[in-house]
Amino acid sequence: MRRTQLFLPTLKENPAEAQIVSHRLMLRSGMIRQSAAGIYSWLPAGHRVLRKISQIVREEQDATGAQEMLMPTIQSAELWRKSGRYDDYGKEMLRITDRHDREMLFGPTNEELITDIVANEINSYRDLPKNLYHIQWKFRDEVRPRFGVMRGREFLMKDNYSFDLDHESARHSYNKMFVCYLRTFARMGLQAIPMAADTGPIGGDLSHEFIILAETGESEVFCDKALLDLEAPGADIEFESDLQPVIDQWTSYYAATDEKHDADSCPISGEQLVQARGIEVGHIFYFGTKYSEAMGAQVQGSDGKQITLEMGSYGIGVSRLLGAIIEASHDDAGIIWPEAVAPWNIGLINLKVGDGQCDAVCEALYGEARRLGIDILYDDRDERAGGKFADMDLIGLPWQIAVGPRGLKDGIVELKRRSDGERSTLSIDDAKAWIAERAAA
Ligand code: ATP
Ligand code: MG
């Protein structure tokens, strides 16, 4: 993408309304704009990151055998009356009346809707287990929307729902998601720690929140220091085999949200106990038959008897993750995107637009990257070099290549790694070869 054509409205000043760094940087780097309290438009740069995060979530879900679908944002109140949550959900639910005076709502979550679909369509034990997910906008009329996309009212969530015949199989579905989440967040460069959590209004008896430690987090959490550098399982993990060893490893250390934490019974103390603030990026629940019973989700078992399905639900805050990643990865100059989610992987800076040689080398490198399918942003604006460097640091692309007349006199361009600022010089041919290596990686 050429910067002269891109819609990327950056801001030099810190917007007064933003209290935390991720919100400031998302506004300044032209990723989002607020359209109403807690409701945002995603501009091209923000939308690219949102898509990359969604894609990682999708690939990791698919690897477990979960199947993607898409349910509507608007739901009928009738379904929510069946589960009793139409009243329980209170003011967080945005209620809508259609022209025929039918009560509708903008879905804050989807347990009722998916359970109704499964109740109608799945009748035999042979069709189970199933795990169905979608990545869809939710609306919750939060009392205090704040911190940008971290606590929005409209936000993008991946939510999935598992349906099993018995407790043991439902536990396996839960374990799969536990392991899948570890991998999903690790791919985004995040250390997300699963913590024993309250089940809240969803109900049930087993739940973990996945937490990123960050000063600006809204939750207070407690965990064993050992968890800070425990490694997530690799891509070779077999989801159908026994996942218990991975679960045991992660749950053998103490980790709890403040609702679950009990200072008196906590087994660790002193240096070993980390007390910190955290951002909840995911939440998994096993709740048994709470919804299947209410919605009549039963199948016929092999002995002909009716079985009420065992369920779990699993959420990832896809749009919140943008804020969480920036909270975890930035410096005074701007965002430092992990390679896997960066809006573009390389930023190419032409330091003297209009100079025949600079233009020609930039076009050659830009063309090469495009040919290889690498996401590259070419700053071809006729502006001062200082401003362009600052802008590129703010946007936070992992790599910068600067092409200027001084370097070109010696036949070199400069490469900078955003994460640590490390610079090196490359000949033009080496720069091309370096780009090709990135494509192969
Ligand atoms: P919280 O305690 O932060 O309100 P929750 O327990 O209500 O979260 P879930 O219902 O488990 O959240 O939703 C799944 C995921 O969706 C959460 O882990 C979080 O990452 C994300 N999420 C929830 N509410 C919001 C929101 N208002 N804005 C952005 N993301 C959200
Ligand atoms: Mg909530």
XYZ file of C-alpha atoms and ligand atoms in Angstrom:
473
model
C 0.000 0.000 0.000
C 1.225 3.485 -0.872
C 0.964 5.995 1.929
C -0.179 8.708 -0.486
C -3.235 6.599 -1.268
C -3.877 5.125 2.162
C -6.561 6.479 4.458
C -4.480 6.751 7.645
C -5.372 9.853 9.629
C -2.582 10.045 12.246
C -2.585 12.561 15.096
C 0.477 14.405 16.417
C -1.074 15.281 19.762
C -2.404 12.959 22.410
C -6.207 13.004 22.292
C -7.544 14.309 25.607
C -10.279 11.672 25.891
C -7.871 8.722 25.992
C -6.727 7.677 29.447
C -4.569 4.670 28.659
C -1.698 4.191 26.280
C -3.339 1.669 23.945
C -6.342 3.921 23.407
C -4.085 6.925 22.771
C -1.940 5.003 20.306
C -4.887 3.496 18.447
C -6.336 6.971 17.920
C -2.988 8.561 17.094
C -2.010 5.873 14.599
C -5.320 6.221 12.775
C -6.687 2.759 13.580
C -10.053 3.662 15.056
C -12.431 6.562 15.523
C -15.215 6.721 18.067
C -18.689 7.107 16.642
C -20.604 6.992 19.951
C -19.646 6.072 23.517
C -18.003 2.637 23.356
C -18.720 2.267 19.628
C -15.918 2.537 17.092
C -15.303 2.606 13.384
C -12.326 0.561 12.286
C -10.213 2.487 9.801
C -8.033 0.561 7.324
C -4.986 0.078 9.600
C -7.104 -1.022 12.578
C -9.221 -3.232 10.402
C -6.141 -5.019 9.053
C -5.026 -5.900 12.572
C -8.538 -6.970 13.520
C -8.548 -9.311 10.525
C -5.144 -10.762 11.356
C -6.139 -11.439 14.951
C -9.430 -12.981 13.802
C -7.520 -15.191 11.386
C -5.199 -16.540 14.088
C -8.202 -17.231 16.292
C -9.919 -18.977 13.375
C -6.922 -21.154 12.472
C -6.473 -22.290 16.059
C -10.187 -23.028 16.459
C -10.216 -25.014 13.229
C -7.194 -27.008 14.414
C -9.293 -28.362 17.303
C -12.074 -29.491 14.984
C -14.412 -26.637 15.903
C -16.566 -25.483 12.978
C -17.127 -21.883 11.983
C -20.577 -20.526 11.297
C -22.205 -17.112 11.591
C -25.196 -16.238 13.715
C -27.073 -12.930 13.537
C -26.441 -9.928 15.768
C -30.171 -9.360 16.306
C -31.994 -12.041 18.268
C -35.540 -12.644 19.378
C -36.457 -12.007 23.033
C -38.493 -15.201 23.035
C -35.397 -17.420 23.174
C -33.995 -15.495 26.103
C -37.267 -15.849 28.012
C -36.856 -19.618 27.766
C -33.537 -19.518 29.619
C -34.704 -16.841 32.029
C -31.931 -14.497 30.975
C -34.175 -11.925 29.305
C -34.894 -10.529 32.752
C -31.605 -11.520 34.410
C -29.413 -9.695 31.912
C -30.785 -6.329 32.992
C -29.650 -3.038 31.526
C -26.564 -4.431 29.787
C -28.872 -5.839 27.125
C -29.827 -3.520 24.292
C -33.500 -4.161 23.691
C -35.113 -3.346 20.374
C -38.730 -3.359 19.194
C -39.453 -4.020 15.534
C -42.309 -2.500 13.477
C -44.652 -5.311 14.490
C -43.951 -4.591 18.150
C -41.952 -7.778 18.497
C -39.294 -7.698 21.152
C -35.792 -8.180 19.825
C -32.315 -7.583 21.198
C -28.760 -7.044 20.014
C -26.990 -10.215 21.148
C -24.566 -9.826 24.078
C -23.675 -13.547 23.716
C -25.171 -16.602 21.991
C -25.847 -19.526 24.338
C -29.612 -19.417 23.755
C -29.460 -19.071 19.979
C -26.937 -21.832 19.346
C -28.623 -24.186 21.812
C -31.930 -23.620 20.048
C -30.336 -24.459 16.681
C -28.748 -27.618 18.057
C -31.983 -28.607 19.838
C -33.830 -28.405 16.511
C -31.244 -29.985 14.250
C -29.354 -32.634 16.213
C -31.324 -35.647 17.346
C -28.946 -38.566 17.662
C -25.949 -39.398 19.816
C -24.189 -40.262 16.551
C -23.995 -36.571 15.639
C -22.028 -35.632 18.733
C -19.745 -34.189 19.935
C -19.965 -30.820 18.153
C -18.153 -27.581 18.723
C -19.483 -24.565 16.818
C -18.098 -21.061 16.742
C -18.501 -17.708 15.146
C -16.689 -14.374 15.165
C -19.392 -11.771 15.467
C -20.149 -8.339 16.896
C -21.713 -8.233 20.326
C -23.414 -5.383 22.104
C -23.394 -4.874 25.855
C -24.605 -1.589 27.218
C -21.727 -1.335 29.701
C -22.246 1.186 32.510
C -18.813 2.659 31.924
C -17.472 2.062 28.444
C -13.844 3.197 28.561
C -10.260 2.625 27.509
C -11.197 2.515 23.833
C -11.732 -0.979 22.464
C -10.832 -2.542 25.821
C -14.279 -1.962 27.242
C -16.511 -1.039 24.377
C -20.247 -1.425 24.068
C -20.031 -2.902 20.590
C -17.124 -5.341 20.351
C -15.965 -8.295 18.293
C -15.958 -11.645 20.028
C -15.140 -15.181 19.023
C -17.569 -17.373 20.889
C -17.997 -21.088 20.668
C -20.187 -23.677 22.188
C -19.498 -27.345 22.780
C -22.137 -30.071 22.905
C -21.330 -33.461 24.384
C -23.130 -36.579 25.542
C -21.563 -36.919 28.948
C -19.450 -35.174 31.525
C -16.184 -36.835 30.532
C -16.501 -35.898 26.902
C -17.548 -32.343 27.885
C -14.398 -32.073 29.992
C -12.350 -33.081 26.971
C -14.040 -30.310 24.950
C -13.170 -27.871 27.730
C -9.573 -29.092 27.826
C -9.252 -28.663 24.074
C -10.253 -25.022 24.349
C -7.947 -24.497 27.317
C -4.982 -25.683 25.247
C -6.209 -23.957 22.086
C -6.362 -20.624 23.941
C -2.798 -20.986 25.204
C -1.656 -21.439 21.622
C -3.870 -18.715 20.190
C -2.543 -16.008 22.501
C 1.065 -17.200 22.231
C 0.864 -16.770 18.445
C 0.025 -13.109 19.042
C 3.113 -12.696 21.190
C 1.133 -12.709 24.444
C 1.618 -14.627 27.669
C -2.004 -15.248 28.664
C -2.350 -16.932 32.031
C -5.378 -19.123 32.696
C -6.806 -18.280 36.097
C -9.514 -19.967 38.100
C -12.541 -17.688 37.780
C -16.099 -17.229 38.921
C -18.714 -18.334 36.439
C -20.967 -15.298 37.007
C -24.279 -14.981 35.139
C -23.379 -17.717 32.626
C -23.597 -20.248 35.480
C -21.882 -23.592 35.896
C -19.032 -24.859 37.967
C -15.768 -24.740 36.023
C -14.235 -21.662 34.473
C -10.925 -20.050 33.588
C -10.192 -16.506 32.573
C -7.168 -15.932 30.337
C -5.345 -12.892 31.644
C -2.576 -10.668 30.258
C -0.717 -8.887 33.031
C -0.731 -5.106 32.470
C -0.811 -2.123 34.799
C -3.894 -0.748 33.089
C -5.849 -4.002 33.448
C -9.233 -3.796 35.096
C -8.979 -6.994 37.131
C -6.847 -7.658 40.161
C -5.183 -11.056 39.886
C -2.897 -13.322 41.882
C -0.589 -15.943 40.460
C 2.548 -17.967 40.874
C 5.607 -16.275 39.393
C 6.462 -19.509 37.567
C 3.509 -18.926 35.230
C 5.060 -15.765 33.802
C 7.404 -17.776 31.626
C 5.737 -21.120 31.201
C 5.662 -22.060 27.519
C 2.500 -22.688 25.526
C 2.287 -26.030 23.686
C 3.577 -26.134 20.107
C 1.636 -26.519 16.864
C 2.197 -30.288 16.971
C -0.190 -30.768 19.889
C -2.707 -33.556 19.242
C -6.139 -32.363 20.292
C -7.731 -35.807 20.234
C -5.156 -37.369 22.510
C -4.791 -36.824 26.223
C -4.484 -33.134 26.989
C -4.454 -33.677 30.741
C -0.659 -33.335 31.131
C -0.784 -29.818 29.619
C -3.760 -28.864 31.785
C -2.030 -30.321 34.860
C 1.139 -28.393 34.135
C -0.667 -25.053 33.879
C -3.104 -25.608 36.725
C -0.514 -26.980 39.138
C 0.528 -23.371 39.792
C -1.693 -21.023 41.731
C -3.574 -18.445 39.639
C -6.840 -16.768 40.561
C -8.853 -13.638 39.844
C -9.706 -11.517 42.877
C -13.208 -13.010 43.168
C -11.664 -16.460 43.552
C -8.551 -15.495 45.476
C -8.509 -16.230 49.167
C -5.489 -14.912 51.051
C -5.953 -17.447 53.860
C -5.994 -20.563 51.715
C -3.524 -19.336 49.067
C -0.662 -21.883 48.993
C 2.068 -19.436 47.983
C 3.356 -16.197 49.426
C 6.225 -13.736 49.402
C 8.266 -13.390 46.214
C 6.562 -16.352 44.571
C 3.142 -14.713 44.669
C 2.576 -12.119 41.968
C -0.192 -9.667 42.716
C -0.908 -7.650 39.613
C -3.484 -6.104 37.349
C -4.649 -7.985 34.328
C -6.660 -7.755 31.114
C -9.135 -10.550 30.475
C -8.744 -11.611 26.850
C -10.599 -14.903 27.034
C -12.973 -16.817 29.234
C -13.985 -20.472 29.115
C -16.872 -22.137 30.942
C -18.189 -25.609 31.498
C -21.776 -25.349 32.671
C -23.331 -28.760 32.033
C -27.025 -28.767 31.194
C -28.062 -25.258 32.250
C -29.051 -24.126 28.739
C -29.696 -27.495 27.125
C -32.326 -28.218 29.742
C -34.018 -24.843 29.329
C -33.945 -25.001 25.528
C -34.763 -28.700 25.233
C -31.462 -29.763 23.652
C -31.682 -33.535 23.913
C -30.680 -36.414 21.702
C -31.537 -40.058 21.601
C -28.777 -42.212 23.114
C -27.617 -45.610 21.833
C -30.056 -47.263 24.254
C -32.975 -45.207 22.947
C -33.168 -43.003 26.046
C -33.137 -39.186 25.799
C -29.918 -37.483 26.887
C -29.718 -33.802 27.825
C -26.572 -32.338 26.302
C -23.560 -31.225 28.309
C -22.355 -27.818 27.240
C -19.515 -25.358 27.542
C -18.967 -21.904 26.104
C -15.735 -20.145 25.236
C -15.106 -16.497 24.435
C -12.193 -14.470 23.105
C -12.314 -10.678 23.060
C -11.023 -10.206 19.511
C -11.332 -6.390 19.432
C -10.120 -6.071 23.054
C -6.984 -7.967 22.009
C -5.786 -5.006 19.916
C -5.699 -2.888 23.046
C -4.178 -5.695 25.115
C -1.375 -6.314 22.612
C -0.528 -2.604 22.499
C -0.560 -2.372 26.300
C 1.945 -5.235 26.330
C 4.051 -3.965 23.420
C 4.835 -0.275 22.940
C 7.411 2.384 23.817
C 7.453 6.176 24.021
C 7.523 6.470 20.229
C 4.499 4.285 19.550
C 3.224 0.774 18.957
C 5.540 -2.220 18.525
C 3.453 -4.766 16.628
C 4.355 -8.430 16.984
C 5.027 -9.732 13.477
C 1.976 -12.030 13.421
C -0.596 -9.275 13.828
C 1.090 -6.193 12.342
C -1.065 -4.257 9.851
C 1.931 -4.324 7.470
C 5.152 -6.205 8.138
C 7.516 -3.748 6.463
C 7.467 0.036 6.299
C 9.445 1.448 3.376
C 10.485 5.087 3.777
C 11.525 7.170 0.802
C 13.628 9.948 2.342
C 13.702 12.080 -0.797
C 10.653 11.740 -2.979
C 11.382 13.191 -6.411
C 15.015 12.099 -6.385
C 15.267 9.777 -9.374
C 17.480 7.211 -7.670
C 15.538 7.128 -4.380
C 12.266 6.735 -6.257
C 13.644 3.959 -8.476
C 15.104 1.924 -5.586
C 11.921 2.316 -3.529
C 9.771 1.230 -6.458
C 12.005 -1.811 -6.978
C 11.840 -2.878 -3.306
C 8.121 -2.133 -3.076
C 7.441 -4.086 -6.251
C 9.494 -7.040 -5.010
C 7.619 -7.207 -1.685
C 4.254 -6.958 -3.434
C 5.232 -9.655 -5.913
C 6.056 -11.958 -2.983
C 2.780 -11.190 -1.209
C 4.381 -9.372 1.734
C 2.329 -6.694 3.477
C 4.350 -3.549 2.894
C 3.535 0.103 3.497
C 5.461 2.480 1.253
C 5.727 6.021 2.602
C 5.950 7.886 -0.693
C 4.780 11.243 0.678
C 6.807 14.323 -0.165
C 7.452 15.261 3.452
C 10.315 15.847 5.871
C 12.290 12.735 6.801
C 11.948 13.371 10.552
C 8.171 13.357 10.400
C 8.134 10.190 8.324
C 10.407 8.331 10.757
C 8.255 9.440 13.692
C 5.098 8.351 11.904
C 6.532 4.936 11.077
C 7.568 4.424 14.728
C 4.090 5.439 15.849
C 2.359 2.970 13.515
C 4.781 0.357 14.834
C 5.493 -1.909 11.848
C 8.077 -4.569 12.800
C 10.616 -3.552 10.121
C 11.557 -0.274 8.506
C 13.648 0.191 5.386
C 14.863 3.747 4.811
C 16.078 4.771 1.369
C 17.906 8.106 1.103
C 20.332 9.841 -1.273
C 23.235 9.714 1.186
C 23.086 5.935 1.550
C 22.460 5.350 -2.110
C 25.732 7.129 -2.950
C 27.384 4.087 -1.327
C 24.745 1.763 -2.732
C 23.108 1.039 0.641
C 19.767 1.325 2.406
C 19.093 1.156 6.134
C 17.096 -1.558 7.874
C 15.683 -1.003 11.354
C 13.969 -3.456 13.655
C 11.197 -1.639 15.514
C 11.262 -3.826 18.641
C 14.786 -2.930 19.764
C 15.749 -0.193 17.303
C 18.630 -2.271 15.971
C 19.888 -0.924 12.652
C 21.914 -2.446 9.861
C 22.863 -1.405 6.359
C 22.191 -3.510 3.308
C 23.131 -3.262 -0.329
C 20.133 -2.995 -2.630
C 20.538 -6.612 -3.717
C 20.797 -7.731 -0.088
C 17.682 -5.736 0.728
C 15.845 -7.631 -2.023
C 17.200 -10.920 -0.719
C 16.161 -9.960 2.820
C 12.626 -9.258 1.585
C 12.542 -12.646 -0.143
C 13.631 -14.312 3.104
C 10.722 -12.661 4.926
C 8.357 -14.116 2.370
C 9.783 -17.587 2.928
C 9.553 -17.283 6.731
P -15.600 -8.541 31.687
O -15.465 -9.136 33.050
O -14.330 -7.884 31.190
O -16.816 -7.687 31.536
P -17.022 -10.818 30.753
O -16.742 -11.820 31.795
O -18.297 -10.083 30.778
O -15.814 -9.754 30.695
P -17.360 -12.780 28.677
O -18.830 -12.733 28.713
O -16.658 -13.961 29.181
O -16.776 -11.451 29.340
O -16.884 -12.443 27.187
C -15.772 -13.084 26.533
C -14.668 -12.096 26.231
O -15.156 -10.948 25.548
C -14.004 -11.521 27.480
O -13.011 -12.404 27.953
C -13.424 -10.225 26.958
O -12.150 -10.462 26.379
C -14.395 -9.806 25.879
N -15.270 -8.725 26.357
C -16.270 -8.803 27.261
N -16.855 -7.619 27.440
C -16.207 -6.740 26.612
C -16.348 -5.342 26.322
N -17.280 -4.615 26.930
N -15.512 -4.798 25.418
C -14.576 -5.525 24.790
N -14.400 -6.843 25.017
C -15.202 -7.447 25.914
Mg -18.743 -8.109 31.250
